[in-house]
Short mmCIF file of C-alpha atoms and ligand atoms in Angstrom, two decimals:
data_model
loop_
_atom_site.label_atom_id
_atom_site.label_comp_id
_atom_site.label_asym_id
_atom_site.label_seq_id
_atom_site.Cartn_x
_atom_site.Cartn_y
_atom_site.Cartn_z
CA UNK A 1 -9.93 -8.57 -7.84
CA UNK A 2 -13.33 -9.06 -6.30
CA UNK A 3 -12.58 -10.49 -3.59
CA UNK A 4 -9.13 -12.66 -2.70
CA UNK A 5 -10.43 -16.78 -1.76
CA UNK A 6 -6.70 -17.77 -1.33
CA UNK A 7 -4.53 -15.19 1.24
CA UNK A 8 -1.00 -14.82 0.93
CA UNK A 9 0.68 -14.78 4.68
CA UNK A 10 3.90 -13.35 4.47
CA UNK A 11 6.24 -13.09 7.58
CA UNK A 12 9.68 -10.98 7.87
CA UNK A 13 12.32 -11.78 10.22
CA UNK A 14 15.78 -9.67 12.21
CA UNK A 15 17.53 -8.53 8.80
CA UNK A 16 20.81 -7.43 9.02
CA UNK A 17 21.85 -4.45 8.18
CA UNK A 18 19.52 -2.44 4.66
CA UNK A 19 21.83 -0.98 2.19
CA UNK A 20 21.50 0.16 -1.41
CA UNK A 21 19.49 2.18 -3.85
CA UNK A 22 15.95 1.53 -4.05
CA UNK A 23 14.69 2.78 -7.08
CA UNK A 24 10.61 3.07 -5.90
CA UNK A 25 7.69 2.69 -8.66
CA UNK A 26 5.40 5.64 -9.51
CA UNK A 27 3.44 8.05 -7.74
CA UNK A 28 -0.06 6.39 -7.25
CA UNK A 29 -1.84 9.28 -6.75
CA UNK A 30 0.09 11.06 -10.22
CA UNK A 31 -0.75 7.90 -11.88
CA UNK A 32 -4.11 7.20 -12.00
CA UNK A 33 -4.86 11.63 -12.38
CA UNK A 34 -2.60 10.96 -16.18
CA UNK A 35 -5.10 8.22 -17.28
CA UNK A 36 -8.02 10.27 -16.84
CA UNK A 37 -6.89 13.75 -18.00
CA UNK A 38 -5.31 11.74 -20.65
CA UNK A 39 -8.49 10.14 -21.20
CA UNK A 40 -10.30 13.75 -20.89
CA UNK A 41 -7.89 15.85 -23.25
CA UNK A 42 -7.47 15.87 -27.46
CA UNK A 43 -4.32 13.87 -28.30
CA UNK A 44 -1.92 11.41 -27.44
CA UNK A 45 -0.57 11.41 -24.27
CA UNK A 46 2.21 9.75 -23.34
CA UNK A 47 3.13 8.38 -19.72
CA UNK A 48 5.97 7.56 -17.92
CA UNK A 49 6.90 5.89 -14.63
CA UNK A 50 3.64 5.10 -14.53
CA UNK A 51 2.06 2.76 -11.33
CA UNK A 52 1.90 -0.86 -12.33
CA UNK A 53 0.40 -1.52 -9.38
CA UNK A 54 -3.47 -3.26 -9.58
CA UNK A 55 -5.05 -0.09 -8.54
CA UNK A 56 -3.58 1.90 -11.38
CA UNK A 57 -4.20 -0.68 -14.02
CA UNK A 58 -7.99 -0.93 -13.38
CA UNK A 59 -8.67 2.29 -13.56
CA UNK A 60 -6.27 2.38 -17.63
CA UNK A 61 -9.27 0.14 -17.84
CA UNK A 62 -11.84 2.12 -16.75
CA UNK A 63 -10.93 5.03 -19.38
CA UNK A 64 -10.74 2.04 -22.37
CA UNK A 65 -14.04 1.42 -21.55
CA UNK A 66 -15.43 4.88 -21.24
CA UNK A 67 -13.66 5.05 -24.83
CA UNK A 68 -10.12 6.53 -24.57
CA UNK A 69 -7.40 4.70 -26.51
CA UNK A 70 -4.89 3.26 -23.43
CA UNK A 71 -1.46 1.44 -24.69
CA UNK A 72 0.97 -0.15 -22.50
CA UNK A 73 3.87 -0.06 -24.58
CA UNK A 74 5.67 -1.84 -21.43
CA UNK A 75 8.37 -0.67 -19.15
CA UNK A 76 6.13 1.97 -17.49
CA UNK A 77 5.50 4.29 -21.01
CA UNK A 78 1.98 4.29 -21.98
CA UNK A 79 -0.04 6.36 -23.79
CA UNK A 80 -3.67 7.87 -23.71
CA UNK A 81 -6.00 9.08 -26.58
CA UNK A 82 -8.22 10.78 -25.19
CA UNK A 83 -11.69 11.81 -26.26
CA UNK A 84 -11.36 15.30 -24.69
CA UNK A 85 -13.92 17.34 -22.21
CA UNK A 86 -17.19 15.66 -22.51
CA UNK A 87 -16.40 12.53 -24.98
CA UNK A 88 -16.41 9.45 -22.49
CA UNK A 89 -19.08 7.34 -24.25
CA UNK A 90 -21.03 4.72 -21.74
CA UNK A 91 -19.06 1.32 -20.81
CA UNK A 92 -20.54 -1.63 -22.12
CA UNK A 93 -20.15 -3.61 -18.65
CA UNK A 94 -19.57 -2.55 -14.98
CA UNK A 95 -16.65 -0.82 -13.58
CA UNK A 96 -14.44 -2.99 -11.26
CA UNK A 97 -11.85 -0.50 -9.62
CA UNK A 98 -10.55 -3.22 -7.54
CA UNK A 99 -9.53 -1.84 -4.18
CA UNK A 100 -9.26 1.56 -5.56
CA UNK A 101 -10.82 4.24 -3.90
CA UNK A 102 -9.14 7.11 -5.72
CA UNK A 103 -9.75 5.75 -8.45
CA UNK A 104 -13.28 4.92 -8.66
CA UNK A 105 -13.75 7.98 -6.78
CA UNK A 106 -11.94 10.45 -9.49
CA UNK A 107 -13.70 8.10 -11.60
CA UNK A 108 -16.90 9.05 -10.81
CA UNK A 109 -16.83 12.75 -10.79
CA UNK A 110 -14.99 12.57 -14.75
CA UNK A 111 -18.33 10.97 -15.70
CA UNK A 112 -20.60 12.66 -14.07
CA UNK A 113 -21.39 15.76 -15.99
CA UNK A 114 -21.87 13.50 -19.23
CA UNK A 115 -25.14 11.61 -19.96
CA UNK A 116 -24.11 8.51 -19.64
CA UNK A 117 -25.03 6.05 -17.27
CA UNK A 118 -21.79 3.70 -15.47
CA UNK A 119 -22.30 1.03 -12.69
CA UNK A 120 -19.38 0.53 -10.11
CA UNK A 121 -17.50 -2.09 -8.31
CA UNK A 122 -14.84 -3.69 -6.15
CA UNK A 123 -13.40 -5.99 -3.98
CA UNK A 124 -14.87 -6.31 -0.29
CA UNK A 125 -12.34 -3.53 1.51
CA UNK A 126 -14.10 -1.09 -1.35
CA UNK A 127 -17.62 -2.31 -1.70
CA UNK A 128 -17.60 -1.70 2.51
CA UNK A 129 -16.08 2.22 1.75
CA UNK A 130 -18.66 4.92 1.92
CA UNK A 131 -18.92 6.45 -1.41
CA UNK A 132 -21.75 9.15 -0.06
CA UNK A 133 -19.05 11.56 0.51
CA UNK A 134 -18.46 12.04 -3.40
CA UNK A 135 -22.54 11.45 -4.50
CA UNK A 136 -23.64 14.18 -2.60
CA UNK A 137 -21.76 16.65 -4.34
CA UNK A 138 -22.33 14.78 -7.40
CA UNK A 139 -25.60 15.56 -7.28
CA UNK A 140 -25.52 18.88 -7.34
CA UNK A 141 -24.80 18.52 -10.65
CA UNK A 142 -27.61 17.19 -10.87
CA UNK A 143 -25.87 13.58 -11.01
CA UNK A 144 -28.47 10.24 -9.88
CA UNK A 145 -27.07 7.81 -8.19
CA UNK A 146 -28.20 4.11 -6.76
CA UNK A 147 -26.26 2.46 -4.96
CA UNK A 148 -26.11 -1.08 -2.36
CA UNK A 149 -27.68 0.23 0.75
CA UNK A 150 -27.70 4.03 0.10
CA UNK A 151 -24.16 4.46 -0.70
CA UNK A 152 -22.35 1.25 -1.47
CA UNK A 153 -20.76 -0.44 -3.92
CA UNK A 154 -21.84 -1.65 -6.30
CA UNK A 155 -23.71 2.17 -7.63
CA UNK A 156 -25.01 3.29 -10.28
CA UNK A 157 -24.54 7.03 -11.49
CA UNK A 158 -26.69 8.52 -14.10
CA UNK A 159 -24.64 11.23 -15.24
CA UNK A 160 -26.22 15.06 -15.53
CA UNK A 161 -27.20 16.48 -18.76
CA UNK A 162 -26.43 20.05 -19.37
CA UNK A 163 -24.30 20.36 -15.94
CA UNK A 164 -23.53 23.86 -14.66
CA UNK A 165 -20.76 24.37 -12.36
CA UNK A 166 -20.85 24.48 -8.76
CA UNK A 167 -19.83 25.89 -5.18
CA UNK A 168 -19.13 23.05 -2.33
CA UNK A 169 -17.63 23.16 1.29
CA UNK A 170 -16.23 19.60 1.48
CA UNK A 171 -16.64 18.17 4.78
CA UNK A 172 -13.92 16.36 4.75
CA UNK A 173 -10.36 17.32 4.61
CA UNK A 174 -9.87 14.36 1.45
CA UNK A 175 -8.39 15.06 -2.13
CA UNK A 176 -10.63 12.03 -3.50
CA UNK A 177 -13.41 15.03 -2.64
CA UNK A 178 -11.51 17.78 -4.22
CA UNK A 179 -10.63 15.20 -7.45
CA UNK A 180 -13.30 13.96 -7.98
CA UNK A 181 -15.59 17.37 -7.90
CA UNK A 182 -13.54 19.26 -10.03
CA UNK A 183 -13.48 16.53 -12.59
CA UNK A 184 -17.40 17.05 -12.53
CA UNK A 185 -16.70 20.60 -13.29
CA UNK A 186 -14.63 20.01 -16.21
CA UNK A 187 -17.66 19.08 -18.07
CA UNK A 188 -20.54 22.04 -16.71
CA UNK A 189 -20.79 25.35 -17.38
CA UNK A 190 -18.97 28.07 -15.52
CA UNK A 191 -17.74 27.74 -12.57
CA UNK A 192 -16.87 25.09 -10.11
CA UNK A 193 -15.02 26.02 -7.26
CA UNK A 194 -14.39 23.28 -4.29
CA UNK A 195 -13.42 25.28 -1.10
CA UNK A 196 -11.34 22.40 1.17
CA UNK A 197 -11.12 23.06 5.24
CA UNK A 198 -7.51 22.54 5.36
CA UNK A 199 -5.30 22.10 1.94
CA UNK A 200 -4.49 17.97 0.75
CA UNK A 201 -2.81 16.87 -2.08
CA UNK A 202 -2.91 19.34 -4.92
CA UNK A 203 -2.12 16.66 -7.53
CA UNK A 204 -5.08 17.61 -9.30
CA UNK A 205 -4.21 21.52 -9.93
CA UNK A 206 -1.01 20.24 -10.76
CA UNK A 207 -2.07 18.71 -13.42
CA UNK A 208 -5.56 20.39 -14.65
CA UNK A 209 -2.89 22.97 -15.49
CA UNK A 210 -0.60 21.37 -16.57
CA UNK A 211 -3.80 20.23 -19.47
CA UNK A 212 -4.33 23.97 -19.99
CA UNK A 213 -7.38 23.99 -17.06
CA UNK A 214 -8.05 27.49 -15.89
CA UNK A 215 -7.67 26.63 -12.64
CA UNK A 216 -6.66 29.08 -9.52
CA UNK A 217 -6.61 28.16 -5.29
CA UNK A 218 -7.20 31.38 -2.91
CA UNK A 219 -7.34 31.10 0.80
CA UNK A 220 -10.38 32.01 2.32
CA UNK A 221 -11.91 31.74 5.90
CA UNK A 222 -13.52 28.87 5.35
CA UNK A 223 -9.92 27.01 3.82
CA UNK A 224 -8.88 27.12 0.58
CA UNK A 225 -11.25 27.66 -2.23
CA UNK A 226 -10.08 26.04 -5.78
CA UNK A 227 -11.68 27.51 -9.05
CA UNK A 228 -12.33 25.48 -12.45
CA UNK A 229 -13.70 27.19 -15.16
CA UNK A 230 -15.75 24.93 -17.01
CA UNK A 231 -15.43 23.10 -20.36
CA UNK A 232 -12.07 24.12 -21.15
CA UNK A 233 -9.93 22.16 -24.03
CA UNK A 234 -8.06 19.88 -22.30
CA UNK A 235 -4.87 19.69 -24.48
CA UNK A 236 -2.53 15.86 -24.41
CA UNK A 237 1.21 16.07 -22.44
CA UNK A 238 3.88 14.45 -21.08
CA UNK A 239 4.12 13.04 -17.93
CA UNK A 240 6.95 11.74 -16.43
CA UNK A 241 5.22 9.79 -12.86
CA UNK A 242 7.86 10.58 -10.11
CA UNK A 243 8.42 8.34 -7.14
CA UNK A 244 5.42 7.43 -4.52
CA UNK A 245 6.53 9.24 -1.85
CA UNK A 246 4.27 6.91 0.84
CA UNK A 247 5.83 3.41 -0.45
CA UNK A 248 8.88 5.16 -0.22
CA UNK A 249 7.96 5.50 3.32
CA UNK A 250 8.57 1.81 3.51
CA UNK A 251 11.91 1.88 3.04
CA UNK A 252 12.89 5.12 4.60
CA UNK A 253 11.19 3.33 7.61
CA UNK A 254 12.85 -0.26 7.46
CA UNK A 255 16.01 1.30 7.36
CA UNK A 256 15.87 3.90 10.24
CA UNK A 257 14.86 0.69 12.41
CA UNK A 258 16.89 -1.68 11.50
CA UNK A 259 20.83 -1.15 12.84
CA UNK A 260 23.51 -0.05 10.51
CA UNK A 261 21.03 0.59 7.51
CA UNK A 262 21.74 2.94 5.01
CA UNK A 263 19.80 3.42 2.24
CA UNK A 264 19.77 5.93 -1.07
CA UNK A 265 15.38 6.87 -2.61
CA UNK A 266 16.67 8.64 -5.92
CA UNK A 267 13.42 10.58 -7.57
CA UNK A 268 11.32 10.94 -4.55
CA UNK A 269 8.21 13.26 -4.70
CA UNK A 270 8.04 15.68 -1.64
CA UNK A 271 5.51 18.09 -3.09
CA UNK A 272 4.29 19.73 0.01
CA UNK A 273 0.98 18.43 0.53
CA UNK A 274 2.87 15.46 0.43
CA UNK A 275 5.60 14.49 2.64
CA UNK A 276 4.61 15.42 6.66
CA UNK A 277 5.84 11.88 7.38
CA UNK A 278 9.84 12.64 6.25
CA UNK A 279 8.64 16.21 8.25
CA UNK A 280 8.32 13.88 11.17
CA UNK A 281 10.78 11.59 11.23
CA UNK A 282 13.09 14.33 11.15
CA UNK A 283 11.46 16.03 13.86
CA UNK A 284 12.11 12.97 15.65
CA UNK A 285 15.57 12.28 15.24
CA UNK A 286 16.19 10.80 11.81
CA UNK A 287 18.72 10.64 10.25
CA UNK A 288 17.35 11.71 6.07
CA UNK A 289 19.43 14.04 3.52
CA UNK A 290 17.63 15.14 1.28
CA UNK A 291 20.14 15.85 -1.87
CA UNK A 292 19.40 17.18 -5.51
CA UNK A 293 16.00 19.11 -4.84
CA UNK A 294 14.70 19.91 -7.52
CA UNK A 295 11.29 20.78 -9.70
CA UNK A 296 10.98 17.37 -12.27
CA UNK A 297 6.69 17.58 -14.01
CA UNK A 298 5.81 20.53 -12.38
CA UNK A 299 6.56 18.55 -9.12
CA UNK A 300 9.01 19.01 -6.05
CA UNK A 301 11.57 15.92 -6.13
CA UNK A 302 14.40 15.16 -4.39
CA UNK A 303 16.67 12.09 -3.57
CA UNK A 304 17.07 10.86 0.07
CA UNK A 305 19.64 9.80 1.53
CA UNK A 306 18.11 7.49 5.17
CA UNK A 307 20.83 6.41 7.96
CA UNK A 308 19.48 3.93 10.73
CA UNK A 309 18.88 6.36 13.81
CA UNK A 310 17.78 6.15 17.54
CA UNK A 311 14.40 8.32 17.54
CA UNK A 312 12.16 10.07 20.50
CA UNK A 313 8.62 9.87 19.87
CA UNK A 314 6.72 13.21 19.12
CA UNK A 315 3.01 14.78 19.21
CA UNK A 316 2.22 14.79 15.33
CA UNK A 317 0.78 18.44 14.51
CA UNK A 318 -2.66 17.66 13.94
CA UNK A 319 -2.75 19.81 10.99
CA UNK A 320 -0.82 17.84 9.51
CA UNK A 321 -2.37 14.82 8.94
CA UNK A 322 -3.71 15.74 5.10
CA UNK A 323 0.19 15.84 3.95
CA UNK A 324 0.99 12.58 5.96
CA UNK A 325 -3.03 10.68 5.84
CA UNK A 326 -1.46 7.47 4.12
CA UNK A 327 1.98 7.05 6.58
CA UNK A 328 0.38 6.27 9.96
CA UNK A 329 0.13 2.76 9.91
CA UNK A 330 3.93 3.32 8.96
CA UNK A 331 4.30 5.42 11.80
CA UNK A 332 2.93 3.69 13.84
CA UNK A 333 5.64 0.78 13.75
CA UNK A 334 8.41 3.57 13.87
CA UNK A 335 6.82 4.71 16.38
CA UNK A 336 6.99 0.87 18.84
CA UNK A 337 11.17 1.08 18.35
CA UNK A 338 11.17 4.85 19.20
CA UNK A 339 12.09 5.89 22.96
CA UNK A 340 8.82 7.60 25.04
CA UNK A 341 5.20 8.31 23.06
CA UNK A 342 4.15 9.20 20.05
CA UNK A 343 0.70 10.77 19.78
CA UNK A 344 -1.13 11.17 16.43
CA UNK A 345 -4.51 12.63 16.58
CA UNK A 346 -6.85 14.08 13.83
CA UNK A 347 -6.59 10.74 11.78
CA UNK A 348 -10.19 10.13 12.17
CA UNK A 349 -9.62 10.06 8.73
CA UNK A 350 -8.40 6.87 8.53
CA UNK A 351 -11.52 4.49 9.58
CA UNK A 352 -12.65 4.87 6.09
CA UNK A 353 -9.61 3.69 4.07
CA UNK A 354 -8.81 0.49 2.85
CA UNK A 355 -9.88 -0.49 6.03
CA UNK A 356 -10.46 1.35 9.66
CA UNK A 357 -6.40 2.09 9.90
CA UNK A 358 -6.36 3.20 13.93
CA UNK A 359 -8.25 -0.39 14.36
CA UNK A 360 -5.98 -2.25 12.64
CA UNK A 361 -2.60 -0.81 13.70
CA UNK A 362 -3.68 -0.26 17.50
CA UNK A 363 -5.01 -4.63 17.12
CA UNK A 364 -1.54 -5.47 14.89
CA UNK A 365 0.81 -3.87 17.44
CA UNK A 366 -1.01 -5.40 20.78
CA UNK A 367 -0.35 -8.51 18.99
CA UNK A 368 3.56 -7.44 18.72
CA UNK A 369 3.46 -6.48 22.63
CA UNK A 370 3.28 -3.00 22.02
CA UNK A 371 1.61 -0.63 24.38
CA UNK A 372 -1.68 1.77 22.58
CA UNK A 373 -3.94 4.02 23.33
CA UNK A 374 -7.37 4.17 20.65
CA UNK A 375 -9.99 7.22 20.81
CA UNK A 376 -12.36 8.12 16.98
CA UNK A 377 -9.91 10.64 15.83
CA UNK A 378 -6.37 9.40 17.76
CA UNK A 379 -3.53 6.56 18.39
CA UNK A 380 -0.31 7.03 20.42
CA UNK A 381 1.80 4.52 20.72
CA UNK A 382 4.29 3.64 23.57
CA UNK A 383 8.06 3.30 22.21
CA UNK A 384 9.60 0.40 23.11
CA UNK A 385 13.31 1.63 22.69
CA UNK A 386 14.57 -0.59 20.37
CA UNK A 387 12.92 -3.30 21.86
CA UNK A 388 9.87 -4.94 20.03
CA UNK A 389 8.71 -8.26 20.87
CA UNK A 390 6.64 -9.44 17.40
CA UNK A 391 5.74 -13.09 17.26
CA UNK A 392 2.07 -12.19 16.22
CA UNK A 393 0.00 -12.30 13.74
CA UNK A 394 -1.41 -8.86 12.12
CA UNK A 395 -4.62 -8.71 10.56
CA UNK A 396 -4.32 -6.40 6.92
CA UNK A 397 -8.22 -6.47 5.86
CA UNK A 398 -7.12 -6.20 2.23
CA UNK A 399 -5.25 -3.28 2.82
CA UNK A 400 -1.71 -3.20 1.24
CA UNK A 401 -0.21 -0.53 3.41
CA UNK A 402 -1.07 -2.39 6.64
CA UNK A 403 0.34 -5.85 4.95
CA UNK A 404 3.72 -3.81 4.57
CA UNK A 405 4.31 -1.63 8.56
CA UNK A 406 3.75 -4.84 9.17
CA UNK A 407 7.00 -6.17 7.98
CA UNK A 408 8.85 -3.90 7.86
CA UNK A 409 8.16 -3.73 11.83
CA UNK A 410 9.17 -7.66 11.39
CA UNK A 411 12.81 -6.60 10.19
CA UNK A 412 13.72 -4.99 13.65
CA UNK A 413 11.43 -6.97 15.95
CA UNK A 414 13.00 -9.24 18.31
CA UNK A 415 10.52 -12.35 16.74
CA UNK A 416 9.11 -12.74 13.52
CA UNK A 417 6.52 -10.78 12.29
CA UNK A 418 3.27 -12.83 9.91
CA UNK A 419 0.83 -11.09 7.94
CA UNK A 420 -3.01 -12.80 6.98
CA UNK A 421 -3.00 -11.47 4.08
CA UNK A 422 -0.25 -9.61 1.34
CA UNK A 423 -2.24 -10.11 -1.37
CA UNK A 424 -3.36 -6.51 -0.95
CA UNK A 425 0.54 -4.98 -1.90
CA UNK A 426 -0.25 -5.88 -5.40
CA UNK A 427 -2.35 -2.68 -5.93
CA UNK A 428 -0.41 0.11 -4.78
CA UNK A 429 3.72 -1.51 -4.98
CA UNK A 430 4.46 -4.65 -6.24
CA UNK A 431 7.84 -5.46 -6.21
CA UNK A 432 7.62 -4.67 -2.44
CA UNK A 433 9.18 -8.46 -1.54
CA UNK A 434 11.49 -7.99 -4.28
CA UNK A 435 12.73 -4.62 -3.66
CA UNK A 436 12.69 -4.88 0.37
CA UNK A 437 14.99 -8.38 0.37
CA UNK A 438 17.48 -6.86 -2.12
CA UNK A 439 18.11 -4.50 0.04
CA UNK A 440 18.71 -7.16 2.76
CA UNK A 441 15.72 -7.08 4.25
CA UNK A 442 13.89 -11.23 5.58
CA UNK A 443 10.73 -11.32 4.26
CA UNK A 444 8.96 -14.35 2.52
C1 LIG B 1 -5.75 10.21 -2.70
C2 LIG B 1 -5.81 10.93 -1.28
C3 LIG B 1 -5.65 10.11 -0.01
C4 LIG B 1 -5.52 9.32 -0.16
C5 LIG B 1 -5.98 8.56 -1.04
C6 LIG B 1 -5.01 8.71 -2.15
C7 LIG B 1 -5.48 10.46 -4.11
O1 LIG B 1 -7.94 10.23 -0.08
O2 LIG B 1 -5.66 8.62 1.31
O3 LIG B 1 -4.75 6.72 -1.11
O4 LIG B 1 -4.69 10.09 -4.67
O5 LIG B 1 -6.42 11.82 -4.08
P1 LIG B 1 -8.50 11.08 0.73
O6 LIG B 1 -8.92 12.25 0.03
O7 LIG B 1 -9.48 10.17 1.74
O8 LIG B 1 -8.38 11.46 1.97
#
């Protein structure tokens, strides 16, 4: 996916109630990690429920390029025969990670402490995203990177030979930085400690532990210190990928704003480091029930039952941001239908996602007749009490979540909502249109 010559405009229109059961695809973060850790372990990892989004398929292809045997058995069942920690071989060609920031950043981490070189690239969105936040800590291990404009893709990483563990205080609350450092630490001698200022999604820690690594998290004055012992032997695992809460967010929020809706979503990952949106929606007055709460594959999951609700704007606590960082675009759509203002602060990380999401949401909401206030690290949406005009075109900048957010808006707005390009939806939620249509949404 090196740029999309032909944009795919999509339009959604006012729809009747959304009803039924929505089976959400596998979690993107867990899918990337299961392929990468499978590739770094000994034996055959069996993965069920892998997300078949383009981002994850690009990671699967990359793992083959580094020497793992990755096999698609159909219906989300995959196996990965790993090469073991330190066993990556040098890829013969450029690694194209498409649109996937998580894919490229985690893979750079994983290869950076092996004595091999690899060149990474991606689509126009990924080529504009900062990589210095990853290459800076990887250089502490002795890796070298040569990127365009000193830190953009395409970028060549020269892996370190005989790396030693490092201690790194992450300047940003980012699970991608944390995971890249921990994956680099796997093939380094001694301990690697990553200190994060706020707790971010912890799938890497959970999965590393599951594969047999010695890893522990301690709360410290600076935040959370995660320490990994280097050079473990990782042992292949069976992984059942839970359903993606970030994808579930779209049908959940659409059901909340489309009058008369009632939707059930089984098996949604409710890891506390991911579930901030649901807490926020409940505080806004959403009728969401969490049924059959249980643990599957090391992750807490539940079945969600959602009914259309009248919502009230709130101020989202800024320290909740890491646990809902990908959900602010769809929350700002919900906020437009609420009464009163919804204030979202501490969200400057949104400026370096697949696009500048604060700007993309602000401009798109304005195009739909919604008043917003925007600053470097905040967005305030003035709720229209259920009466959103719509009728505009939202620019999506190759960003799947911006596209899906505005398509959800159109289902409850007075006039249809168009997005300039829905192409990127396939990166994370390839069955979005089909699933939403089955529930009763009108999307063309
Ligand atoms: C992800 C981490 C988050 C998130 C991304 C997935 C991950 O990025 O936005 O969609 O799987 O580690 P940051 O770590 O940059 O916040």
